[in-house]
C-alpha cells in the first residue's frame, strides 16, 4: 500500500463518521437513532467511492440521513473528510463489501438506494459480482422499505441495458429511464450531482445512463 493510501486508511479509523467492517454491526436497525440521533429516513449510496452523492445530497436534504458504502477506505476518506470539515452531520460512511449489507441493516430500514457508477463486470462469469444481478437485487429488496426507490447511474450502456431488462423481467416498476441524462428533461438538481468517475466520462462526452425503479409489492 502506498504512503498516501496508508495515511488515509489510518485516518479514517479515527473519523466519527466512518464505520469499518464489524464496527458497523451494532448499528443494525438503529442507524438513525444511534449514529444520527434522529428518526429521519436512511438513504444509501452503494459503490460510493469518494462519496460525492452522499455528501451533496446530505447538504441538499438536511432531514434525511445518508450512508455511503464502499470497500475502499482511501476513497471513503475523501467524502468523510469533506463532511467533517464542512460540518455535514447527516452523512456517514460504511466500509464493507456490499455482499454483506444485510448484516448491517434491518428489514425495511432503508428508504432509498443509489448505485453510482458501479464496476460493470461485463464478463459472463462475473455476473454474480454485478451490483444489479439477481443476487444483489434480492439483497436490496430485503432492506428497502415497501415503495422505496432504487436508482442506478452508469456510463456503461451494457450494464444499463442489463439492469433495465432484469428489472422488467422481475416484474418491478420502472419509473424513469434515460440513456442520455444530460440531454433529458428528467435532469434535476439531484441528478446533476456529479461523481468523480462521472466527471471523467463527461469530459470525453460519454452519455450517462440513469434508471429509477421500485420493487413490486409482495403477493398479499
Ligand atoms: C467505478 S468506481 C465508482 C465510484 C463512485 N461511485 C464514482 O462514481 O466516482 C466503483 C466503486 O465500487 C466499489 N465496489 C465495487 N464492488 C464493490 C463491492 N462488492 N462492495 C463494496 N464496494 C464495491 C469500488 O471499491 C469502487 O470504489
Coordinates of N, CA and C and ligand atoms in Angstrom, one line a residue:
X1 N 0.9 -1.2 0.0 CA 0.0 0.0 0.0 C 0.9 1.3 0.0
X2 N 0.6 2.2 -0.9 CA 1.4 3.5 -0.9 C 1.2 4.3 0.4
X3 N 2.1 5.2 0.6 CA 2.2 6.0 1.8 C 0.9 6.8 2.0
X4 N 0.4 7.4 0.9 CA -0.8 8.2 1.0 C -2.1 7.4 1.3
X5 N -2.1 6.2 0.7 CA -3.3 5.3 0.9 C -3.2 4.9 2.4
X6 N -2.0 4.5 2.9 CA -1.9 4.1 4.2 C -2.3 5.2 5.2
X7 N -1.9 6.4 4.9 CA -2.2 7.5 5.8 C -3.8 7.7 5.9
X8 N -4.4 7.7 4.7 CA -5.9 7.8 4.7 C -6.6 6.7 5.4
X9 N -6.0 5.5 5.2 CA -6.6 4.3 5.9 C -6.5 4.4 7.4
X10 N -5.4 4.9 7.9 CA -5.2 5.1 9.3 C -6.1 6.2 9.8
X11 N -6.2 7.3 9.1 CA -7.0 8.4 9.5 C -8.5 8.1 9.6
X12 N -9.0 7.3 8.7 CA -10.5 7.0 8.8 C -10.8 6.2 10.0
X13 N -9.8 5.5 10.6 CA -10.0 4.7 11.8 C -10.5 5.6 12.9
X14 N -10.1 6.9 12.9 CA -10.4 7.9 13.9 C -11.6 8.8 13.6
X15 N -12.1 8.7 12.3 CA -13.2 9.5 11.9 C -14.5 9.0 12.6
X16 N -15.2 10.0 13.2 CA -16.5 9.6 13.9 C -17.6 9.3 12.9
X17 N -17.4 9.6 11.6 CA -18.5 9.4 10.6 C -18.2 8.2 9.7
X18 N -17.2 7.4 10.1 CA -16.8 6.2 9.3 C -16.9 4.9 10.2
X19 N -17.6 3.9 9.7 CA -17.6 2.6 10.4 C -17.0 1.6 9.5
X20 N -16.0 0.8 10.0 CA -15.3 -0.2 9.2 C -15.7 -1.6 9.7
X21 N -16.2 -2.4 8.7 CA -16.5 -3.8 9.0 C -17.3 -3.9 10.2
X22 N -16.8 -4.8 11.2 CA -17.7 -5.1 12.3 C -18.1 -3.9 13.2
X23 N -17.4 -2.8 13.1 CA -17.8 -1.6 13.8 C -19.2 -1.2 13.5
X24 N -19.6 -1.5 12.3 CA -21.0 -1.1 11.9 C -22.1 -2.0 12.3
X25 N -21.7 -3.2 12.8 CA -22.7 -4.2 13.1 C -23.7 -3.8 14.2
X26 N -23.2 -3.1 15.1 CA -24.0 -2.7 16.3 C -25.1 -1.7 15.9
X27 N -24.9 -1.1 14.7 CA -25.9 -0.1 14.3 C -27.1 -0.7 13.5
X28 N -27.0 -2.0 13.3 CA -28.1 -2.7 12.5 C -29.5 -2.4 13.1
X29 N -30.3 -1.8 12.3 CA -31.7 -1.5 12.8 C -31.7 -0.2 13.6
X30 N -30.6 0.4 13.8 CA -30.5 1.6 14.8 C -29.8 2.8 14.2
X31 N -29.5 2.7 12.9 CA -28.6 3.8 12.3 C -29.1 5.2 12.6
X32 N -30.4 5.4 12.4 CA -30.9 6.8 12.6 C -30.8 7.2 14.1
X33 N -31.2 6.2 15.0 CA -31.2 6.6 16.4 C -29.7 6.6 17.0
X34 N -28.9 5.6 16.7 CA -27.6 5.6 17.4 C -26.6 6.4 16.7
X35 N -26.5 6.5 15.4 CA -25.5 7.4 14.8 C -26.0 8.8 14.6
X36 N -27.2 8.9 13.9 CA -27.6 10.3 13.5 C -28.4 11.0 14.6
X37 N -28.8 10.2 15.7 CA -29.6 10.8 16.8 C -30.9 11.5 16.3
X38 N -31.6 10.8 15.4 CA -32.9 11.4 15.0 C -33.7 10.2 14.4
X39 N -34.8 10.5 13.8 CA -35.6 9.4 13.3 C -35.9 9.6 11.8
X40 N -34.9 10.3 11.1 CA -35.1 10.6 9.7 C -34.8 9.4 8.8
X41 N -35.4 9.4 7.6 CA -35.2 8.3 6.7 C -33.7 8.1 6.3
X42 N -33.4 6.8 6.0 CA -32.0 6.5 5.6 C -31.9 6.2 4.1
X43 N -30.9 6.9 3.5 CA -30.7 6.6 2.0 C -29.2 6.1 1.9
X44 N -29.1 5.1 1.1 CA -27.7 4.5 0.9 C -27.2 4.9 -0.5
X45 N -25.9 5.1 -0.6 CA -25.2 5.2 -1.9 C -24.2 4.0 -1.9
X46 N -24.5 3.1 -2.8 CA -23.6 1.9 -2.9 C -22.5 2.1 -4.0
X47 N -21.3 1.6 -3.7 CA -20.2 1.8 -4.6 C -19.9 3.3 -4.6
X48 N -19.9 3.9 -3.4 CA -19.9 5.4 -3.3 C -18.6 6.0 -3.7
X49 N -17.5 5.2 -3.7 CA -16.2 5.8 -4.0 C -15.9 7.0 -3.0
X50 N -15.7 8.2 -3.6 CA -15.3 9.3 -2.8 C -16.6 10.0 -2.2
X51 N -17.8 9.5 -2.5 CA -19.0 9.9 -1.8 C -19.6 11.2 -2.2
X52 N -19.4 11.6 -3.5 CA -20.0 12.8 -3.9 C -21.5 12.9 -3.7
X53 N -22.2 11.8 -4.1 CA -23.6 11.8 -4.0 C -24.1 11.9 -2.5
X54 N -23.4 11.1 -1.7 CA -23.8 11.1 -0.3 C -23.6 12.5 0.4
X55 N -22.5 13.1 0.1 CA -22.2 14.4 0.7 C -23.1 15.5 0.2
X56 N -23.3 15.5 -1.1 CA -24.0 16.6 -1.7 C -25.5 16.4 -1.5
X57 N -26.0 15.2 -1.5 CA -27.4 15.0 -1.1 C -27.7 15.4 0.3
X58 N -26.7 15.0 1.2 CA -26.9 15.4 2.6 C -27.0 16.9 2.8
X59 N -26.2 17.6 2.0 CA -26.3 19.1 2.1 C -27.7 19.6 1.6
X60 N -28.2 18.9 0.5 CA -29.4 19.4 -0.1 C -30.6 19.0 0.7
X61 N -30.5 17.8 1.4 CA -31.7 17.3 2.2 C -31.3 17.1 3.6
X62 N -31.3 18.1 4.4 CA -30.8 18.0 5.8 C -31.7 17.1 6.7
X63 N -33.0 16.8 6.3 CA -33.8 16.0 7.1 C -33.8 14.5 6.6
X64 N -32.8 14.2 5.9 CA -32.6 12.8 5.5 C -31.1 12.4 5.9
X65 N -31.0 11.1 6.3 CA -29.6 10.6 6.7 C -29.1 9.8 5.5
X66 N -27.8 10.0 5.1 CA -27.2 9.4 4.0 C -26.0 8.5 4.5
X67 N -25.9 7.3 3.9 CA -24.7 6.5 4.2 C -24.1 6.0 2.9
X68 N -22.8 6.4 2.7 CA -22.1 5.9 1.6 C -21.4 4.6 1.9
X69 N -21.4 3.6 1.0 CA -20.9 2.3 1.2 C -19.9 1.9 0.1
X70 N -18.7 1.5 0.5 CA -17.7 1.1 -0.4 C -16.7 0.3 0.4
X71 N -15.9 -0.6 -0.3 CA -14.8 -1.3 0.5 C -13.5 -0.6 0.4
X72 N -13.4 0.4 -0.4 CA -12.1 1.1 -0.5 C -12.0 2.3 0.5
X73 N -11.2 2.1 1.6 CA -11.1 3.1 2.6 C -10.5 4.4 2.2
X74 N -9.5 4.3 1.2 CA -8.9 5.6 0.8 C -9.8 6.4 0.0
X75 N -10.8 5.8 -0.6 CA -11.8 6.6 -1.4 C -12.9 7.2 -0.4
X76 N -13.4 6.4 0.5 CA -14.3 6.8 1.5 C -13.7 8.0 2.3
X77 N -12.4 8.0 2.5 CA -11.7 9.0 3.3 C -12.1 10.4 2.7
X78 N -12.2 10.6 1.4 CA -12.4 11.9 0.8 C -13.8 12.4 1.2
X79 N -14.8 11.6 1.1 CA -16.2 12.1 1.4 C -16.3 12.3 2.9
X80 N -15.7 11.4 3.7 CA -15.9 11.6 5.1 C -15.1 12.8 5.6
X81 N -14.0 13.1 5.1 CA -13.2 14.3 5.5 C -13.9 15.5 5.1
X82 N -14.5 15.6 3.9 CA -15.2 16.8 3.5 C -16.4 17.0 4.4
X83 N -17.1 15.9 4.7 CA -18.3 16.1 5.6 C -17.9 16.6 7.0
X84 N -16.8 16.1 7.5 CA -16.3 16.6 8.8 C -15.9 18.0 8.7
X85 N -15.1 18.4 7.7 CA -14.6 19.8 7.5 C -15.8 20.8 7.4
X86 N -16.8 20.3 6.6 CA -17.9 21.2 6.3 C -19.1 21.1 7.3
X87 N -18.9 20.3 8.3 CA -20.0 20.1 9.3 C -21.2 19.5 8.8
X88 N -21.1 18.6 7.9 CA -22.3 17.9 7.3 C -22.5 16.7 8.2
X89 N -23.5 16.8 9.1 CA -23.6 15.7 10.1 C -24.6 14.6 9.7
X90 N -25.4 14.8 8.6 CA -26.3 13.8 8.2 C -25.8 12.9 7.1
X91 N -24.5 12.7 7.1 CA -23.9 11.7 6.2 C -22.8 10.9 7.0
X92 N -22.8 9.6 6.7 CA -21.8 8.7 7.4 C -21.3 7.7 6.3
X93 N -20.3 7.0 6.6 CA -19.7 6.0 5.6 C -19.5 4.7 6.3
X94 N -19.7 3.6 5.5 CA -19.6 2.3 6.0 C -18.6 1.5 5.0
X95 N -17.5 1.0 5.6 CA -16.6 0.3 4.7 C -16.8 -1.2 4.8
X96 N -17.5 -1.7 3.9 CA -17.8 -3.1 3.9 C -18.0 -3.6 2.4
X97 N -18.1 -4.9 2.2 CA -18.4 -5.5 1.0 C -20.0 -5.4 0.9
X98 N -20.5 -4.9 -0.2 CA -21.9 -4.8 -0.4 C -22.6 -6.1 -0.2
X99 N -21.9 -7.2 -0.6 CA -22.5 -8.6 -0.4 C -23.0 -8.8 1.0
X100 N -22.3 -8.1 2.0 CA -22.6 -8.4 3.4 C -23.6 -7.4 4.0
X101 N -24.3 -6.6 3.2 CA -25.1 -5.5 3.7 C -26.2 -5.9 4.6
X102 N -26.8 -7.1 4.4 CA -27.9 -7.5 5.2 C -27.5 -7.7 6.7
X103 N -26.2 -7.8 6.9 CA -25.8 -7.9 8.4 C -25.8 -6.6 9.0
X104 N -25.9 -5.5 8.2 CA -25.7 -4.1 8.7 C -27.0 -3.3 8.8
X105 N -28.0 -3.8 8.1 CA -29.3 -3.0 8.1 C -30.4 -4.0 8.3
X106 N -31.4 -3.5 9.0 CA -32.6 -4.3 9.2 C -33.6 -4.3 8.0
X107 N -34.4 -5.2 8.0 CA -35.5 -5.3 7.0 C -36.3 -3.9 7.1
X108 N -36.5 -3.3 6.0 CA -37.2 -2.0 6.0 C -36.5 -0.8 6.6
X109 N -35.2 -0.9 6.8 CA -34.6 0.2 7.5 C -34.2 1.3 6.5
X110 N -34.2 1.0 5.2 CA -33.7 1.9 4.2 C -34.8 2.4 3.3
X111 N -34.8 3.7 3.0 CA -35.9 4.3 2.1 C -35.5 4.4 0.7
X112 N -34.2 4.5 0.4 CA -33.8 4.7 -1.0 C -32.4 4.2 -1.2
X113 N -32.1 3.6 -2.4 CA -30.7 3.2 -2.6 C -30.3 3.7 -4.0
X114 N -29.1 4.4 -3.9 CA -28.4 4.8 -5.2 C -27.3 3.9 -5.5
X115 N -27.1 3.5 -6.7 CA -25.9 2.8 -7.1 C -25.2 3.7 -8.2
X116 N -24.0 4.2 -7.8 CA -23.4 5.2 -8.7 C -22.2 4.6 -9.4
X117 N -22.2 4.5 -10.6 CA -21.1 4.1 -11.5 C -20.4 2.8 -10.9
X118 N -21.2 1.8 -10.8 CA -20.6 0.5 -10.3 C -19.7 -0.1 -11.4
X119 N -18.7 -0.9 -11.0 CA -17.9 -1.7 -11.9 C -18.9 -2.5 -12.8
X120 N -18.8 -2.5 -14.1 CA -19.9 -3.2 -14.9 C -19.7 -4.7 -14.9
X121 N -18.5 -5.2 -14.6 CA -18.3 -6.7 -14.6 C -18.9 -7.4 -15.8
X122 N -18.5 -7.0 -17.0 CA -19.2 -7.5 -18.2 C -19.0 -9.0 -18.5
X123 N -17.9 -9.6 -18.0 CA -17.6 -11.0 -18.3 C -18.8 -11.9 -17.8
X124 N -19.2 -12.9 -18.6 CA -20.3 -13.7 -18.2 C -20.1 -14.4 -16.9
X125 N -18.8 -14.8 -16.6 CA -18.5 -15.5 -15.3 C -18.5 -14.5 -14.1
X126 N -18.6 -13.2 -14.4 CA -18.6 -12.2 -13.3 C -20.0 -11.7 -13.0
X127 N -21.0 -12.3 -13.6 CA -22.4 -11.7 -13.4 C -22.8 -11.6 -11.9
X128 N -22.3 -12.6 -11.2 CA -22.7 -12.6 -9.7 C -22.1 -11.4 -9.0
X129 N -21.0 -10.8 -9.6 CA -20.4 -9.6 -8.9 C -21.1 -8.3 -9.3
X130 N -21.9 -8.4 -10.4 CA -22.6 -7.2 -10.9 C -23.6 -6.7 -9.8
X131 N -23.5 -5.4 -9.5 CA -24.3 -4.9 -8.4 C -25.8 -4.8 -8.7
X132 N -26.2 -5.2 -9.9 CA -27.6 -5.2 -10.2 C -28.0 -6.7 -10.7
X133 N -27.2 -7.7 -10.4 CA -27.6 -9.0 -10.7 C -28.7 -9.5 -9.7
X134 N -29.4 -10.6 -10.0 CA -30.5 -11.1 -9.2 C -30.0 -11.2 -7.7
X135 N -28.8 -11.7 -7.5 CA -28.3 -11.9 -6.2 C -28.4 -10.6 -5.4
X136 N -27.9 -9.5 -6.0 CA -27.9 -8.2 -5.3 C -29.3 -7.6 -5.2
X137 N -30.1 -7.7 -6.3 CA -31.4 -7.2 -6.2 C -32.2 -7.8 -5.1
X138 N -32.0 -9.1 -4.9 CA -32.7 -9.8 -3.8 C -32.3 -9.2 -2.5
X139 N -31.0 -8.9 -2.4 CA -30.5 -8.4 -1.1 C -31.1 -7.0 -0.9
X140 N -31.1 -6.1 -1.9 CA -31.7 -4.8 -1.7 C -33.2 -4.8 -1.4
X141 N -33.9 -5.8 -2.0 CA -35.3 -6.0 -1.7 C -35.5 -6.2 -0.3
X142 N -34.6 -6.9 0.4 CA -34.7 -7.3 1.8 C -34.5 -6.1 2.7
X143 N -33.8 -5.0 2.3 CA -33.6 -4.0 3.3 C -34.4 -2.7 2.9
X144 N -34.9 -2.6 1.7 CA -35.6 -1.4 1.3 C -37.1 -1.4 1.8
X145 N -37.5 -0.3 2.2 CA -38.9 -0.2 2.6 C -39.8 -0.4 1.5
X146 N -41.0 -0.9 1.7 CA -42.0 -1.0 0.7 C -42.2 0.3 0.0
X147 N -42.2 0.4 -1.3 CA -42.3 1.6 -2.1 C -41.1 2.5 -2.0
X148 N -40.0 1.9 -1.5 CA -38.7 2.6 -1.5 C -38.2 2.7 -3.0
X149 N -37.3 3.6 -3.3 CA -36.8 3.8 -4.6 C -35.4 3.2 -4.8
X150 N -35.2 2.7 -6.0 CA -33.8 2.3 -6.4 C -33.4 3.2 -7.6
X151 N -32.1 3.6 -7.6 CA -31.6 4.5 -8.6 C -30.2 3.9 -9.1
X152 N -30.0 3.9 -10.4 CA -28.7 3.5 -11.0 C -28.3 4.6 -11.9
X153 N -27.0 5.0 -11.7 CA -26.4 6.0 -12.7 C -25.2 5.3 -13.2
X154 N -25.0 5.2 -14.5 CA -23.8 4.5 -15.1 C -23.5 5.0 -16.4
X155 N -22.1 5.0 -16.7 CA -21.6 5.3 -18.0 C -21.8 4.1 -18.9
X156 N -21.9 2.9 -18.3 CA -21.8 1.7 -19.1 C -23.2 1.3 -19.7
X157 N -23.3 1.4 -21.1 CA -24.5 1.1 -21.7 C -25.0 -0.3 -21.6
X158 N -24.0 -1.2 -21.5 CA -24.3 -2.7 -21.4 C -24.9 -2.9 -20.0
X159 N -24.4 -2.3 -19.0 CA -24.9 -2.5 -17.6 C -26.3 -1.9 -17.5
X160 N -26.5 -0.8 -18.1 CA -27.8 -0.1 -18.1 C -28.9 -1.0 -18.8
X161 N -28.5 -1.6 -20.0 CA -29.5 -2.4 -20.7 C -29.8 -3.7 -19.9
X162 N -28.7 -4.3 -19.3 CA -28.8 -5.5 -18.5 C -29.8 -5.2 -17.3
X163 N -29.6 -4.1 -16.7 CA -30.4 -3.7 -15.5 C -31.8 -3.5 -15.9
X164 N -32.0 -2.7 -17.0 CA -33.4 -2.4 -17.4 C -34.1 -3.7 -17.7
X165 N -33.5 -4.7 -18.4 CA -34.1 -5.9 -18.7 C -34.4 -6.8 -17.5
X166 N -33.4 -6.7 -16.6 CA -33.6 -7.5 -15.3 C -34.8 -7.0 -14.5
X167 N -34.9 -5.7 -14.4 CA -35.9 -5.0 -13.6 C -37.3 -5.4 -14.2
X168 N -37.3 -5.3 -15.6 CA -38.6 -5.6 -16.3 C -38.9 -7.1 -16.1
X169 N -37.9 -8.0 -16.3 CA -38.2 -9.4 -16.2 C -38.7 -9.8 -14.8
X170 N -38.2 -9.1 -13.8 CA -38.6 -9.4 -12.4 C -40.0 -8.9 -12.1
X171 N -40.5 -8.1 -13.0 CA -41.9 -7.5 -12.8 C -41.9 -6.3 -11.9
X172 N -40.7 -5.7 -11.7 CA -40.6 -4.5 -10.9 C -41.0 -3.3 -11.8
X173 N -41.2 -2.1 -11.1 CA -41.8 -1.0 -11.8 C -40.7 0.0 -12.2
X174 N -40.5 0.2 -13.5 CA -39.6 1.2 -14.0 C -40.2 2.6 -13.9
X175 N -39.6 3.5 -13.2 CA -40.3 4.8 -13.0 C -39.7 5.9 -14.0
X176 N -38.3 5.8 -14.1 CA -37.7 6.8 -15.0 C -36.5 6.1 -15.7
X177 N -36.3 6.3 -17.0 CA -35.1 5.7 -17.6 C -34.7 6.6 -18.8
X178 N -33.4 6.8 -18.9 CA -32.8 7.5 -20.0 C -31.4 7.1 -20.3
X179 N -31.0 7.1 -21.5 CA -29.6 6.8 -21.9 C -28.8 8.0 -22.0
X180 N -29.4 9.2 -21.9 CA -28.7 10.4 -22.1 C -29.2 11.5 -21.1
X181 N -28.8 11.2 -19.8 CA -29.4 12.0 -18.8 C -29.2 13.5 -19.0
X182 N -28.0 13.9 -19.4 CA -27.7 15.4 -19.5 C -28.4 16.1 -20.7
X183 N -29.0 15.3 -21.6 CA -29.9 15.9 -22.6 C -31.3 15.4 -22.4
X184 N -31.7 15.2 -21.2 CA -33.0 14.6 -20.9 C -33.8 15.6 -20.1
X185 N -35.1 15.6 -20.2 CA -36.0 16.5 -19.5 C -36.1 16.1 -18.0
X186 N -35.7 14.9 -17.7 CA -35.8 14.5 -16.3 C -34.6 15.0 -15.4
X187 N -33.6 15.6 -16.0 CA -32.5 16.1 -15.3 C -33.0 17.2 -14.2
X188 N -32.5 17.0 -13.0 CA -32.9 18.0 -12.0 C -31.6 18.2 -11.1
X189 N -31.8 18.9 -10.0 CA -30.6 19.3 -9.2 C -29.9 18.0 -8.6
X190 N -30.7 17.1 -8.2 CA -30.1 15.9 -7.6 C -29.4 15.0 -8.6
X191 N -30.0 14.9 -9.8 CA -29.4 14.1 -10.8 C -28.2 14.8 -11.5
X192 N -28.1 16.1 -11.2 CA -26.9 16.8 -11.7 C -25.7 16.7 -10.9
X193 N -25.8 16.1 -9.7 CA -24.6 15.9 -8.8 C -23.7 15.0 -9.6
X194 N -22.4 15.3 -9.7 CA -21.5 14.5 -10.5 C -20.5 13.8 -9.6
X195 N -20.3 12.5 -9.8 CA -19.3 11.8 -9.1 C -17.9 12.0 -9.7
X196 N -16.9 11.5 -9.1 CA -15.5 11.5 -9.6 C -15.4 10.9 -10.9
X197 N -16.0 9.7 -11.0 CA -15.9 8.9 -12.3 C -16.8 9.6 -13.4
X198 N -17.9 10.1 -12.9 CA -18.9 10.7 -13.9 C -18.2 11.9 -14.6
X199 N -17.5 12.7 -13.8 CA -16.8 13.9 -14.4 C -15.8 13.4 -15.5
X200 N -15.1 12.3 -15.2 CA -14.2 11.8 -16.2 C -14.9 11.4 -17.5
X201 N -16.0 10.7 -17.3 CA -16.8 10.3 -18.5 C -17.3 11.5 -19.3
X202 N -17.8 12.5 -18.6 CA -18.4 13.6 -19.2 C -17.3 14.4 -20.0
X203 N -16.1 14.4 -19.5 CA -15.0 15.1 -20.2 C -14.8 14.5 -21.6
X204 N -15.0 13.2 -21.8 CA -14.9 12.6 -23.1 C -16.2 12.4 -23.8
X205 N -17.2 13.2 -23.4 CA -18.5 13.2 -24.0 C -19.3 11.9 -23.9
X206 N -19.1 11.1 -22.9 CA -19.8 9.8 -22.8 C -21.2 10.1 -22.3
X207 N -22.2 9.4 -22.9 CA -23.5 9.6 -22.4 C -23.7 8.9 -21.1
X208 N -24.5 9.5 -20.2 CA -24.7 8.9 -18.9 C -26.2 8.3 -18.8
X209 N -26.2 7.1 -18.4 CA -27.5 6.4 -18.3 C -28.0 6.5 -16.9
X210 N -29.3 6.6 -16.8 CA -30.0 6.6 -15.4 C -31.3 5.8 -15.4
X211 N -31.5 5.1 -14.4 CA -32.7 4.3 -14.2 C -33.2 4.4 -12.8
X212 N -34.5 4.6 -12.7 CA -35.1 4.7 -11.3 C -36.2 3.6 -11.3
X213 N -36.3 2.8 -10.3 CA -37.3 1.8 -10.2 C -37.8 1.5 -8.8
X214 N -38.9 0.7 -8.7 CA -39.4 0.4 -7.4 C -39.7 -1.2 -7.5
X215 N -39.4 -1.8 -6.4 CA -39.7 -3.3 -6.4 C -41.2 -3.5 -6.3
X216 N -41.6 -4.6 -7.0 CA -43.1 -4.9 -6.9 C -43.5 -5.3 -5.5
X217 N -44.8 -5.1 -5.2 CA -45.3 -5.4 -3.9 C -45.3 -6.9 -3.7
X218 N -45.1 -7.4 -2.5 CA -45.2 -8.8 -2.3 C -46.7 -9.3 -2.5
X219 N -46.9 -10.5 -2.9 CA -48.2 -11.0 -3.1 C -48.9 -11.1 -1.7
X220 N -50.1 -10.5 -1.6 CA -50.8 -10.4 -0.3 C -51.2 -11.7 0.2
Ligands
LIG1 C1 -16.1 2.8 -10.7 S1 -16.0 3.1 -9.0 C2 -17.3 4.3 -8.8 C3 -17.1 5.2 -7.6 C4 -18.0 6.4 -7.4 N1 -19.4 5.9 -7.3 C5 -17.9 7.3 -8.6 O1 -18.7 7.3 -9.5 O2 -16.9 8.1 -8.6 C6 -16.7 1.7 -8.3 C7 -16.6 1.6 -6.8 O3 -17.4 0.4 -6.4 C8 -16.7 -0.2 -5.3 N2 -17.1 -1.6 -5.2 C9 -17.2 -2.4 -6.3 N3 -17.7 -3.6 -5.8 C10 -18.0 -3.5 -4.5 C11 -18.5 -4.3 -3.5 N4 -18.9 -5.6 -3.8 N5 -18.6 -3.9 -2.2 C12 -18.2 -2.6 -1.9 N6 -17.7 -1.7 -2.8 C13 -17.6 -2.1 -4.1 C14 -15.2 0.0 -5.6 O4 -14.4 0.0 -4.5 C15 -15.2 1.4 -6.3 O5 -14.9 2.5 -5.4

